[in-house]
Tab-separated table of C-alpha atoms in Angstrom:
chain	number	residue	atom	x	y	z
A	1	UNK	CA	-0.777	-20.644	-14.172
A	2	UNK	CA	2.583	-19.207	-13.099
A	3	UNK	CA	6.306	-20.636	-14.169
A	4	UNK	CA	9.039	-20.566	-14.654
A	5	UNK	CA	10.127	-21.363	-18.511
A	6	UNK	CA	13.515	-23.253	-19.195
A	7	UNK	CA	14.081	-22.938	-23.200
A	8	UNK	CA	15.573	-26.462	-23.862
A	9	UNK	CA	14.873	-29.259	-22.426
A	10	UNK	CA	17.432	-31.508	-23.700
A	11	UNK	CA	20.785	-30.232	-24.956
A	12	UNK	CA	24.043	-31.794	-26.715
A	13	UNK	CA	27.105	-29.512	-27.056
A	14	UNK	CA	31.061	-29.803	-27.782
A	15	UNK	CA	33.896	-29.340	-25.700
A	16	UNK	CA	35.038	-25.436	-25.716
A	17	UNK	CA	31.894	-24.342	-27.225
A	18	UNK	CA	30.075	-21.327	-25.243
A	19	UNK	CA	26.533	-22.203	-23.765
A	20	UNK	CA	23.881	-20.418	-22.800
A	21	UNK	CA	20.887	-21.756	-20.546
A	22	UNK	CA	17.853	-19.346	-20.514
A	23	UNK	CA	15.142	-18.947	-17.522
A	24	UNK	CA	12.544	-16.593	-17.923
A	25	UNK	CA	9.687	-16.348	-14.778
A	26	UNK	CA	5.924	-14.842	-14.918
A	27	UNK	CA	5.353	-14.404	-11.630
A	28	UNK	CA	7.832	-10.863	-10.454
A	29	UNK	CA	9.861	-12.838	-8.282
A	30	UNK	CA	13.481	-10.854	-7.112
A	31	UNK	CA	15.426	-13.994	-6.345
A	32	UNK	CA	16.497	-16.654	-9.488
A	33	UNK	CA	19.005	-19.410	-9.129
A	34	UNK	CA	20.282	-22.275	-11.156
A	35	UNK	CA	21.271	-25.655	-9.632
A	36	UNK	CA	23.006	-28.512	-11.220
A	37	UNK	CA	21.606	-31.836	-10.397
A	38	UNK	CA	23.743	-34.950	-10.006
A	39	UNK	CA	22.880	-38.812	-9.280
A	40	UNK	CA	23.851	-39.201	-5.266
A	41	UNK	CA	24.942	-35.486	-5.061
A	42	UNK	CA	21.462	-33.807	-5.080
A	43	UNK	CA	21.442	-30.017	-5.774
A	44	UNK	CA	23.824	-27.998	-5.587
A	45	UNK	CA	23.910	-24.243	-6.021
A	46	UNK	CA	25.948	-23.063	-9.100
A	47	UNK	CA	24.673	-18.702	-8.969
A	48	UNK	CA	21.407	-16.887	-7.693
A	49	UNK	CA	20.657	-13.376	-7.931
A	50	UNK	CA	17.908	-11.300	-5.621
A	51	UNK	CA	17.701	-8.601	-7.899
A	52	UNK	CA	18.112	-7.241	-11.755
A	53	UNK	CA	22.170	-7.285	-12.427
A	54	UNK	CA	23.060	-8.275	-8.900
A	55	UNK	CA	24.164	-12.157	-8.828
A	56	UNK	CA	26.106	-14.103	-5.754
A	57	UNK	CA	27.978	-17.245	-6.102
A	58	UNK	CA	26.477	-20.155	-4.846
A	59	UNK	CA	28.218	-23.371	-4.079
A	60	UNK	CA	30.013	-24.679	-7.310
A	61	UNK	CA	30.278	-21.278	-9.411
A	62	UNK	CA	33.640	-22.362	-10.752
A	63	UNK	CA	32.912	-22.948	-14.739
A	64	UNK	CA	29.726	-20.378	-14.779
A	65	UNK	CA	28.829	-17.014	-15.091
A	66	UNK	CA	25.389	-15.696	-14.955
A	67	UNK	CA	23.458	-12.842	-16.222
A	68	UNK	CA	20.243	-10.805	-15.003
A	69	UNK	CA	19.337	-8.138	-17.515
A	70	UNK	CA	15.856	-8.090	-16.968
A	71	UNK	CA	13.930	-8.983	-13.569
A	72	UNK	CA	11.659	-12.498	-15.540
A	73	UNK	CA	15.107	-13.345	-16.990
A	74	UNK	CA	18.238	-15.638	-15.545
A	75	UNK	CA	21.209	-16.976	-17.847
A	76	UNK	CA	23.541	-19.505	-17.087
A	77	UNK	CA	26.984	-19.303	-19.208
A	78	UNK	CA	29.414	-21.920	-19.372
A	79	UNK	CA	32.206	-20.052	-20.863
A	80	UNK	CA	33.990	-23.379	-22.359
A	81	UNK	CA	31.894	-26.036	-21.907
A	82	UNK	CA	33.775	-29.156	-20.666
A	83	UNK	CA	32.458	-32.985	-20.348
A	84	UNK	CA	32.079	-32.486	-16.422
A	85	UNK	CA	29.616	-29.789	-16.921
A	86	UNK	CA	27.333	-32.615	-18.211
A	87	UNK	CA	24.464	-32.581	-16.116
A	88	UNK	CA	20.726	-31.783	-15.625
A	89	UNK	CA	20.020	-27.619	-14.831
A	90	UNK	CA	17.438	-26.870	-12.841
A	91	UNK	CA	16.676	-22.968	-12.468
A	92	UNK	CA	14.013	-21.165	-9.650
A	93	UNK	CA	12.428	-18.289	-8.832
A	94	UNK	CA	11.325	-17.215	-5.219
A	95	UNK	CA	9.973	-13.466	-3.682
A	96	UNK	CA	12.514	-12.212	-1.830
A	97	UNK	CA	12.089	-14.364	1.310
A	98	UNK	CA	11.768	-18.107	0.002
A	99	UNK	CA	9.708	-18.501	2.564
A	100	UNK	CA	6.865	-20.443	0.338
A	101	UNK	CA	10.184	-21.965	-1.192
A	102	UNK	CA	10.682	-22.451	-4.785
A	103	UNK	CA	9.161	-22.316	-8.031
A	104	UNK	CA	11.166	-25.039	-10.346
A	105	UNK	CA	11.218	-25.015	-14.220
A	106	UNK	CA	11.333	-28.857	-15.745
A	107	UNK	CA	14.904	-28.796	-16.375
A	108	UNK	CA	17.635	-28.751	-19.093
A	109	UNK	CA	19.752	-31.899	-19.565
A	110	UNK	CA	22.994	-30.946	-21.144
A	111	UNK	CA	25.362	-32.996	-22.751
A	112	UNK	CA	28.575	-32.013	-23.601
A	113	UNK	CA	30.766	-34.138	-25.890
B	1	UNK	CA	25.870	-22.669	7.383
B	2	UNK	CA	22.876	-25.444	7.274
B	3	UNK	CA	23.207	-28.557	6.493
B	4	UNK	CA	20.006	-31.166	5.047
B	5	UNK	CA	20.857	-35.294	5.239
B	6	UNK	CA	18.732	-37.790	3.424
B	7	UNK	CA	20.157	-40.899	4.949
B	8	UNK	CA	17.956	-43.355	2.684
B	9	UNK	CA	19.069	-43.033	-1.070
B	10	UNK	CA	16.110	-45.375	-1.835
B	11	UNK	CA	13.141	-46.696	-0.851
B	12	UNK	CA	10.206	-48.880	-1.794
B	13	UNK	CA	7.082	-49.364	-1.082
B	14	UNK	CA	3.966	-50.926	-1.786
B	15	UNK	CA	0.870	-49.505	-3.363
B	16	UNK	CA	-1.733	-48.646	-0.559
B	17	UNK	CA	0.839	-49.307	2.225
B	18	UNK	CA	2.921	-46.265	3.626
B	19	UNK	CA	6.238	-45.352	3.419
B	20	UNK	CA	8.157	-42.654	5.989
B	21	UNK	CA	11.251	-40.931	3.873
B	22	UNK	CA	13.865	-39.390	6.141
B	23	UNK	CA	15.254	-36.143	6.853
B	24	UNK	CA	17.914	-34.276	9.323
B	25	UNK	CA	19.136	-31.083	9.077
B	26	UNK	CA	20.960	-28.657	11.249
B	27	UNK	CA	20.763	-24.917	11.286
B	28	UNK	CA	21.847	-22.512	14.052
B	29	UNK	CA	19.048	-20.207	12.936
B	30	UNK	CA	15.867	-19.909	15.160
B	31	UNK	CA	13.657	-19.356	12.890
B	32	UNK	CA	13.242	-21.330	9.483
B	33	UNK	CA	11.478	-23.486	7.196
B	34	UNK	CA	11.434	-26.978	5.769
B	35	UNK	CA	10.444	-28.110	2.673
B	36	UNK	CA	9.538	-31.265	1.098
B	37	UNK	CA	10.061	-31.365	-2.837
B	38	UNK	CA	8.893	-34.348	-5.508
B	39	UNK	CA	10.734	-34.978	-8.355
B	40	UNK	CA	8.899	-37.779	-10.567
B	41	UNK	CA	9.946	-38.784	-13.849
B	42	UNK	CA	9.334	-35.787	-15.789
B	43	UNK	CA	11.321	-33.659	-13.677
B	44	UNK	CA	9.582	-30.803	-12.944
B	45	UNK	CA	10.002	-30.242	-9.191
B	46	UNK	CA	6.694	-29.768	-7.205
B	47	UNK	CA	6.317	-28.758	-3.698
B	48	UNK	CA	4.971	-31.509	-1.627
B	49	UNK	CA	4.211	-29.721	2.143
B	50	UNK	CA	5.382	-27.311	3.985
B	51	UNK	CA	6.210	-26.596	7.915
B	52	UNK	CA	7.216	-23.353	9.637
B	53	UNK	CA	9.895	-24.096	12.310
B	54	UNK	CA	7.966	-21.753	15.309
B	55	UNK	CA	4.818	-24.053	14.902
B	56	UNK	CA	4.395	-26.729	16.658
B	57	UNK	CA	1.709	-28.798	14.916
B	58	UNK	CA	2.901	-30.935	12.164
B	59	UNK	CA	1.901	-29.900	8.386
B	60	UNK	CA	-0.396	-32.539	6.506
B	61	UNK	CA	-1.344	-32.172	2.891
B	62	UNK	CA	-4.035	-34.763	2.214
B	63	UNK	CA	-1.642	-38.266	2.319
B	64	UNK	CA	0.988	-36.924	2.703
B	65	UNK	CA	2.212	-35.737	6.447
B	66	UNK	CA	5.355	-34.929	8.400
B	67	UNK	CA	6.634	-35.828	11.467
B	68	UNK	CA	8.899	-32.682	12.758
B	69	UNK	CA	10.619	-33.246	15.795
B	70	UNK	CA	12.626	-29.588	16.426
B	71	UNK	CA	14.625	-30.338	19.280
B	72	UNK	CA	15.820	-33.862	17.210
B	73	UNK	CA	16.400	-31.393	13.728
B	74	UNK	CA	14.331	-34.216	12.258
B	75	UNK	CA	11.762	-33.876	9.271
B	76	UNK	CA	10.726	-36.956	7.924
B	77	UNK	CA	8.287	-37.188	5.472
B	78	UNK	CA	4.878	-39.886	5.494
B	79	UNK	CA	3.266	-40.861	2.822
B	80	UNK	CA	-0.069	-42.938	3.271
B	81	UNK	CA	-1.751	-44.973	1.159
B	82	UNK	CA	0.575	-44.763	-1.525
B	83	UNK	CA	-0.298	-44.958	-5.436
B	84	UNK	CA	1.739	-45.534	-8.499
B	85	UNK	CA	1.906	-41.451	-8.745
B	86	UNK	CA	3.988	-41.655	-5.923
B	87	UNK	CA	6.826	-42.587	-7.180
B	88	UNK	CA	9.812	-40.143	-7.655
B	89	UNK	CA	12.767	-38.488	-6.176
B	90	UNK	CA	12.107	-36.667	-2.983
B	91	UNK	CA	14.167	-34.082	-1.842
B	92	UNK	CA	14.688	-32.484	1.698
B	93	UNK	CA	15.196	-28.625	2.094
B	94	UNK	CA	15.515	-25.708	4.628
B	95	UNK	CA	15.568	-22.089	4.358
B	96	UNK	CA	16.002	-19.634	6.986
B	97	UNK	CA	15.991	-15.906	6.944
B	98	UNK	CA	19.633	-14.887	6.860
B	99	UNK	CA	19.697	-16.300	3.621
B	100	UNK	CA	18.485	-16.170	-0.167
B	101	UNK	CA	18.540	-20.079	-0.637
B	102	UNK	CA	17.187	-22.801	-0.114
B	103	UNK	CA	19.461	-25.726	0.811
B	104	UNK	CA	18.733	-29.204	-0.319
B	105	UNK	CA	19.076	-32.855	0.900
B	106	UNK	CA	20.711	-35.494	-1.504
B	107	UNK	CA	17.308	-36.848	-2.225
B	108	UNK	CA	15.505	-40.131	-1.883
B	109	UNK	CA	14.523	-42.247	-4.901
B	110	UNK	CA	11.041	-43.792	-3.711
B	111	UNK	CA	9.961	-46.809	-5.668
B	112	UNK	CA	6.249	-48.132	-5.446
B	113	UNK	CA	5.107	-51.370	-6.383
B	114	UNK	CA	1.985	-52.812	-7.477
């Protein structure tokens, strides 16, 4: 069964510290993204990348940084985390035209106090 | 730059009835595709159906069905005969070629009643 693997699922961290959200897919997809989900704002594109160290801001990239090392692997960084950053992260793979859309892992919820 | 609008942040329904969840969007791209996504309770997002902008004939995945009127941008979503399962967050999308992403609707929280 392919998928893509978020490594927490739940997450509590303090202001200023550095955090690191890890996605790892199965399935040799190019493109990875991360969303942040929000009640009444839906998703909204933080970074995606189409290929191994290549990454393009997305809608709300202000806060993040990403990293693509590996092809299976996507990072989200939030360089100082800050109480607004609290939200659920959603991360997908696609091949290189979405045209089958996504492939979703179940989430991270971070909290950052 | 596309744009997807859920105009119904809720809706309810109840079991066996069936419930239509709505969905504009507007793209200047010819060719393109529209997704429905569920999002139930344990979060993990699973596609729900499917429909290719150049065909004509609306996409149906067993109760579930859509109603895709192209020259309207509209992309509603049916759901027949709904079941307890059913319930979730539904969200809107669209992708076209000149892109990487897909782009998302605000979603619509679907409640269903016994």
């Amino acid at each position: 069964d392919v998928k893509v693997t978020q490594s927490s699922r739940y997450l509590v961290k303090r202001t200023g510290e550095k955090v690191f959200l890890e996605c790892v897919q199965d399935m040799d997809h190019e493109n990875m993204f991360w969303y942040r989900q929000d009640p009444g704002l839906g998703l909204r594109l933080i970074y995606f990348s189409y290929d191994v160290k290549m990454k393009e801001k997305g809608d709300i990239p202000e806060g993040y940084s990403v990293s693509r090392e590996k092809k299976e692997r996507f990072s989200l960084i939030l360089e100082s985390a800050s109480t607004n950053q609290t939200s659920m992260y959603l991360c997908a793979s696609s091949p290189q035209g979405a045209y089958y859309g996504y492939t979703f892992g179940s989430g991270t919820r971070l909290t950052v106090v | 730059a596309q744009t997807v609008t859920q105009s119904q942040p809720e809706m309810s329904v109840q079991e066996a009835e069936t419930v239509t969840l709505s969905c504009t969007y507007d793209t200047s791209e010819s060719d393109y595709y529209l997704f429905w996504y569920k999002q139930p309770p344990s979060r993990q997002m699973i596609l729900v159906i499917r429909q290719e902008a150049y065909k004509q004939q609306n996409a149906t995945e067993n109760r579930f069905s859509v109603n895709f009127q192209k020259a309207a941008k509209s992309f509603s979503l049916k759901i027949s005969d709904s079941q307890l399962g059913d319930a979730a967050m539904y969200f809107c999308a669209c992708y076209s070629n000149s892109g990487y992403a897909l782009n998302f609707g605000k979603g619509t929280s679907l409640l269903v009643t016994p």
